[in-house]
Amino acid sequence: MSRRPIVAGNWKMHGTVSSVEQLVNGLLESELSALNCDVAVCPPALYVAQVQQLVADSMINVGTQNCSPFEQGAYTGEISAKMSADIGCKYVILGHSERRTLFAESDEVIAEKVAAVLEAGLVPVFCVGETLEQREGNETLDVITQQLNVVADKIGNDKLVELVIAYEPVWAIGTGKTASPEQAQEVHAAIRRWLASRSESAAAEVRIVYGGSVKAANATELFAQADIDGGLIGGAALDANEFYQICKAAG
Ligand code: 13P
């Protein structure tokens, strides 16, 4: 079984025109293209066009961090999946725990967004994960299965193969507290078993990436796990060398 690893940088709400230029130039100077790894960066939407121009002749793909569930119309402040496609993006991050908790996104809204992204011909990077309270209450697998079921029921099992799934334990995001490779692998294996119950080809092909305080120092161990196919990187994606080292650990 050979799934090509993927590492994506989620820049969240960070950056300026000049810091974006510096970061992307740093990435372009590294030897990302020599790696056996898909690489994507997901800047704030306002900087996507700038990043697209800078990476145009490279293997770096670009994604957005969210999209509207609607196609177009009077939705002030929203950006559609088709707009992300139009500007040349390949990925859209959806269901991030910051969107779920800070912006009250329900499983149902996230499922609509995943459907919109697939309709636009892009790859959803669909995030799932449990809170510390849920982990301590032994609810991790139930919570994740519920998050997955709502999306699968909306898009249909045949479409699951088109997803990248990111497992991001909420307690590990931005806290410096990484899931141990064994803790992460346990959940990744459970996600793959869930995929198999829906679609054998999805179970074989879908990349399940880990996110939550991934750094160059812990990436190798995490990515060595059988069902961890790369990473979704927050803070460490804002440093070109650190991000390159993480990509190197994956590919
Ligand atoms: P950190 O890598 O900063 O913990 O963030 C992870 C994340 O939320 C990526 O989407």
mmCIF file of N, CA, C and O in Angstrom, residues 131-179:
data_model
loop_
_atom_site.group_PDB
_atom_site.id
_atom_site.type_symbol
_atom_site.label_atom_id
_atom_site.label_comp_id
_atom_site.label_asym_id
_atom_site.label_seq_id
_atom_site.Cartn_x
_atom_site.Cartn_y
_atom_site.Cartn_z
ATOM 1 N N THR A 131 -12.011 16.824 22.226
ATOM 2 C CA THR A 131 -11.478 17.720 23.256
ATOM 3 C C THR A 131 -10.826 16.872 24.361
ATOM 4 O O THR A 131 -11.012 15.642 24.410
ATOM 5 N N LEU A 132 -10.134 17.547 25.254
ATOM 6 C CA LEU A 132 -9.498 16.840 26.377
ATOM 7 C C LEU A 132 -10.555 16.152 27.240
ATOM 8 O O LEU A 132 -10.408 15.002 27.647
ATOM 9 N N GLU A 133 -11.643 16.879 27.470
ATOM 10 C CA GLU A 133 -12.720 16.325 28.292
ATOM 11 C C GLU A 133 -13.282 15.044 27.662
ATOM 12 O O GLU A 133 -13.533 14.050 28.344
ATOM 13 N N GLN A 134 -13.465 15.092 26.342
ATOM 14 C CA GLN A 134 -13.990 13.911 25.651
ATOM 15 C C GLN A 134 -12.991 12.759 25.718
ATOM 16 O O GLN A 134 -13.375 11.605 25.912
ATOM 17 N N ARG A 135 -11.696 13.068 25.567
ATOM 18 C CA ARG A 135 -10.678 11.996 25.661
ATOM 19 C C ARG A 135 -10.698 11.393 27.052
ATOM 20 O O ARG A 135 -10.697 10.173 27.208
ATOM 21 N N GLU A 136 -10.733 12.253 28.055
ATOM 22 C CA GLU A 136 -10.707 11.730 29.423
ATOM 23 C C GLU A 136 -11.975 10.960 29.755
ATOM 24 O O GLU A 136 -11.963 10.078 30.602
ATOM 25 N N GLY A 137 -13.060 11.278 29.072
ATOM 26 C CA GLY A 137 -14.302 10.533 29.268
ATOM 27 C C GLY A 137 -14.408 9.320 28.353
ATOM 28 O O GLY A 137 -15.490 8.744 28.212
ATOM 29 N N ASN A 138 -13.282 8.939 27.725
ATOM 30 C CA ASN A 138 -13.262 7.765 26.821
ATOM 31 C C ASN A 138 -14.229 7.877 25.655
ATOM 32 O O ASN A 138 -14.797 6.877 25.209
ATOM 33 N N GLU A 139 -14.446 9.094 25.195
ATOM 34 C CA GLU A 139 -15.419 9.295 24.112
ATOM 35 C C GLU A 139 -14.754 9.546 22.764
ATOM 36 O O GLU A 139 -15.444 9.831 21.777
ATOM 37 N N THR A 140 -13.429 9.475 22.725
ATOM 38 C CA THR A 140 -12.703 9.886 21.518
ATOM 39 C C THR A 140 -13.262 9.248 20.247
ATOM 40 O O THR A 140 -13.608 9.951 19.287
ATOM 41 N N LEU A 141 -13.341 7.934 20.234
ATOM 42 C CA LEU A 141 -13.736 7.272 18.982
ATOM 43 C C LEU A 141 -15.198 7.537 18.623
ATOM 44 O O LEU A 141 -15.543 7.676 17.450
ATOM 45 N N ASP A 142 -16.041 7.667 19.649
ATOM 46 C CA ASP A 142 -17.461 7.984 19.381
ATOM 47 C C ASP A 142 -17.589 9.375 18.763
ATOM 48 O O ASP A 142 -18.356 9.581 17.817
ATOM 49 N N VAL A 143 -16.842 10.335 19.308
ATOM 50 C CA VAL A 143 -16.913 11.715 18.819
ATOM 51 C C VAL A 143 -16.452 11.773 17.366
ATOM 52 O O VAL A 143 -17.096 12.390 16.502
ATOM 53 N N ILE A 144 -15.347 11.103 17.095
ATOM 54 C CA ILE A 144 -14.788 11.153 15.743
ATOM 55 C C ILE A 144 -15.687 10.429 14.752
ATOM 56 O O ILE A 144 -15.920 10.907 13.638
ATOM 57 N N THR A 145 -16.229 9.304 15.168
ATOM 58 C CA THR A 145 -17.128 8.561 14.280
ATOM 59 C C THR A 145 -18.353 9.395 13.933
ATOM 60 O O THR A 145 -18.796 9.428 12.772
ATOM 61 N N GLN A 146 -18.870 10.113 14.931
ATOM 62 C CA GLN A 146 -20.019 10.984 14.674
ATOM 63 C C GLN A 146 -19.649 12.078 13.662
ATOM 64 O O GLN A 146 -20.373 12.339 12.698
ATOM 65 N N GLN A 147 -18.483 12.718 13.858
ATOM 66 C CA GLN A 147 -18.042 13.779 12.933
ATOM 67 C C GLN A 147 -17.901 13.217 11.511
ATOM 68 O O GLN A 147 -18.292 13.858 10.532
ATOM 69 N N LEU A 148 -17.372 12.008 11.407
ATOM 70 C CA LEU A 148 -17.179 11.381 10.088
ATOM 71 C C LEU A 148 -18.513 10.970 9.464
ATOM 72 O O LEU A 148 -18.735 11.169 8.258
ATOM 73 N N ASN A 149 -19.394 10.397 10.286
ATOM 74 C CA ASN A 149 -20.665 9.897 9.743
ATOM 75 C C ASN A 149 -21.497 10.995 9.091
ATOM 76 O O ASN A 149 -22.101 10.788 8.041
ATOM 77 N N VAL A 150 -21.523 12.174 9.725
ATOM 78 C CA VAL A 150 -22.373 13.244 9.198
ATOM 79 C C VAL A 150 -21.899 13.644 7.799
ATOM 80 O O VAL A 150 -22.701 13.830 6.877
ATOM 81 N N VAL A 151 -20.596 13.726 7.636
ATOM 82 C CA VAL A 151 -20.051 14.092 6.314
ATOM 83 C C VAL A 151 -20.298 12.977 5.300
ATOM 84 O O VAL A 151 -20.751 13.220 4.173
ATOM 85 N N ALA A 152 -20.034 11.736 5.698
ATOM 86 C CA ALA A 152 -20.204 10.616 4.755
ATOM 87 C C ALA A 152 -21.663 10.491 4.324
ATOM 88 O O ALA A 152 -21.955 10.235 3.148
ATOM 89 N N ASP A 153 -22.586 10.688 5.275
ATOM 90 C CA ASP A 153 -24.004 10.572 4.926
ATOM 91 C C ASP A 153 -24.421 11.664 3.946
ATOM 92 O O ASP A 153 -25.303 11.466 3.122
ATOM 93 N N LYS A 154 -23.771 12.816 4.046
ATOM 94 C CA LYS A 154 -24.098 13.925 3.143
ATOM 95 C C LYS A 154 -23.512 13.704 1.744
ATOM 96 O O LYS A 154 -24.194 13.894 0.740
ATOM 97 N N ILE A 155 -22.247 13.312 1.662
ATOM 98 C CA ILE A 155 -21.594 13.244 0.343
ATOM 99 C C ILE A 155 -21.748 11.877 -0.317
ATOM 100 O O ILE A 155 -21.608 11.762 -1.535
ATOM 101 N N GLY A 156 -22.015 10.829 0.475
ATOM 102 C CA GLY A 156 -22.112 9.466 -0.068
ATOM 103 C C GLY A 156 -20.766 8.760 -0.005
ATOM 104 O O GLY A 156 -19.712 9.385 -0.141
ATOM 105 N N ASN A 157 -20.811 7.437 0.208
ATOM 106 C CA ASN A 157 -19.574 6.662 0.404
ATOM 107 C C ASN A 157 -18.632 6.727 -0.798
ATOM 108 O O ASN A 157 -17.416 6.681 -0.634
ATOM 109 N N ASP A 158 -19.194 6.850 -1.997
ATOM 110 C CA ASP A 158 -18.353 6.871 -3.206
ATOM 111 C C ASP A 158 -17.397 8.054 -3.243
ATOM 112 O O ASP A 158 -16.376 8.014 -3.913
ATOM 113 N N LYS A 159 -17.773 9.126 -2.547
ATOM 114 C CA LYS A 159 -16.953 10.352 -2.602
ATOM 115 C C LYS A 159 -15.869 10.382 -1.526
ATOM 116 O O LYS A 159 -15.001 11.259 -1.535
ATOM 117 N N LEU A 160 -15.921 9.449 -0.589
ATOM 118 C CA LEU A 160 -14.959 9.493 0.521
ATOM 119 C C LEU A 160 -13.524 9.419 0.034
ATOM 120 O O LEU A 160 -12.616 9.994 0.627
ATOM 121 N N VAL A 161 -13.329 8.705 -1.066
ATOM 122 C CA VAL A 161 -11.978 8.511 -1.601
ATOM 123 C C VAL A 161 -11.317 9.851 -1.985
ATOM 124 O O VAL A 161 -10.100 9.946 -2.088
ATOM 125 N N GLU A 162 -12.143 10.882 -2.177
ATOM 126 C CA GLU A 162 -11.605 12.182 -2.611
ATOM 127 C C GLU A 162 -11.119 13.066 -1.450
ATOM 128 O O GLU A 162 -10.589 14.146 -1.667
ATOM 129 N N LEU A 163 -11.322 12.597 -0.227
ATOM 130 C CA LEU A 163 -10.960 13.431 0.926
ATOM 131 C C LEU A 163 -9.513 13.223 1.373
ATOM 132 O O LEU A 163 -8.930 12.166 1.169
ATOM 133 N N VAL A 164 -8.980 14.259 2.017
ATOM 134 C CA VAL A 164 -7.873 14.079 2.952
ATOM 135 C C VAL A 164 -8.519 14.269 4.319
ATOM 136 O O VAL A 164 -9.308 15.201 4.509
ATOM 137 N N ILE A 165 -8.244 13.379 5.254
ATOM 138 C CA ILE A 165 -8.795 13.517 6.603
ATOM 139 C C ILE A 165 -7.671 13.912 7.545
ATOM 140 O O ILE A 165 -6.584 13.328 7.508
ATOM 141 N N ALA A 166 -7.924 14.939 8.357
ATOM 142 C CA ALA A 166 -6.928 15.361 9.345
ATOM 143 C C ALA A 166 -7.448 15.036 10.737
ATOM 144 O O ALA A 166 -8.535 15.482 11.114
ATOM 145 N N TYR A 167 -6.660 14.256 11.483
ATOM 146 C CA TYR A 167 -6.991 14.024 12.890
ATOM 147 C C TYR A 167 -6.236 15.048 13.723
ATOM 148 O O TYR A 167 -5.007 15.053 13.743
ATOM 149 N N GLU A 168 -6.995 15.935 14.352
ATOM 150 C CA GLU A 168 -6.388 16.977 15.183
ATOM 151 C C GLU A 168 -7.040 16.967 16.566
ATOM 152 O O GLU A 168 -8.107 17.563 16.757
ATOM 153 N N PRO A 169 -6.390 16.289 17.529
ATOM 154 C CA PRO A 169 -6.941 16.337 18.884
ATOM 155 C C PRO A 169 -6.924 17.785 19.377
ATOM 156 O O PRO A 169 -5.886 18.449 19.313
ATOM 157 N N VAL A 170 -8.063 18.271 19.830
ATOM 158 C CA VAL A 170 -8.186 19.699 20.176
ATOM 159 C C VAL A 170 -7.168 20.089 21.247
ATOM 160 O O VAL A 170 -6.580 21.171 21.207
ATOM 161 N N TRP A 171 -6.908 19.176 22.164
ATOM 162 C CA TRP A 171 -5.991 19.448 23.276
ATOM 163 C C TRP A 171 -4.531 19.554 22.824
ATOM 164 O O TRP A 171 -3.670 19.969 23.595
ATOM 165 N N ALA A 172 -4.256 19.172 21.588
ATOM 166 C CA ALA A 172 -2.873 19.216 21.088
ATOM 167 C C ALA A 172 -2.625 20.417 20.180
ATOM 168 O O ALA A 172 -1.496 20.653 19.767
ATOM 169 N N ILE A 173 -3.671 21.180 19.880
ATOM 170 C CA ILE A 173 -3.533 22.270 18.913
ATOM 171 C C ILE A 173 -2.995 23.516 19.598
ATOM 172 O O ILE A 173 -3.635 24.058 20.510
ATOM 173 N N GLY A 174 -1.820 23.937 19.157
ATOM 174 C CA GLY A 174 -1.243 25.185 19.663
ATOM 175 C C GLY A 174 -0.848 25.127 21.123
ATOM 176 O O GLY A 174 -0.588 26.157 21.744
ATOM 177 N N THR A 175 -0.789 23.924 21.685
ATOM 178 C CA THR A 175 -0.506 23.795 23.122
ATOM 179 C C THR A 175 0.905 23.304 23.386
ATOM 180 O O THR A 175 1.354 23.294 24.523
ATOM 181 N N GLY A 176 1.595 22.857 22.327
ATOM 182 C CA GLY A 176 2.907 22.258 22.524
ATOM 183 C C GLY A 176 2.794 20.823 23.026
ATOM 184 O O GLY A 176 3.790 20.144 23.262
ATOM 185 N N LYS A 177 1.567 20.357 23.211
ATOM 186 C CA LYS A 177 1.312 19.013 23.736
ATOM 187 C C LYS A 177 0.911 18.111 22.567
ATOM 188 O O LYS A 177 -0.218 18.190 22.076
ATOM 189 N N THR A 178 1.828 17.309 22.073
ATOM 190 C CA THR A 178 1.517 16.456 20.918
ATOM 191 C C THR A 178 0.923 15.140 21.409
ATOM 192 O O THR A 178 1.311 14.657 22.473
ATOM 193 N N ALA A 179 0.020 14.568 20.616
ATOM 194 C CA ALA A 179 -0.387 13.188 20.901
ATOM 195 C C ALA A 179 0.848 12.320 20.705
ATOM 196 O O ALA A 179 1.668 12.589 19.825
#
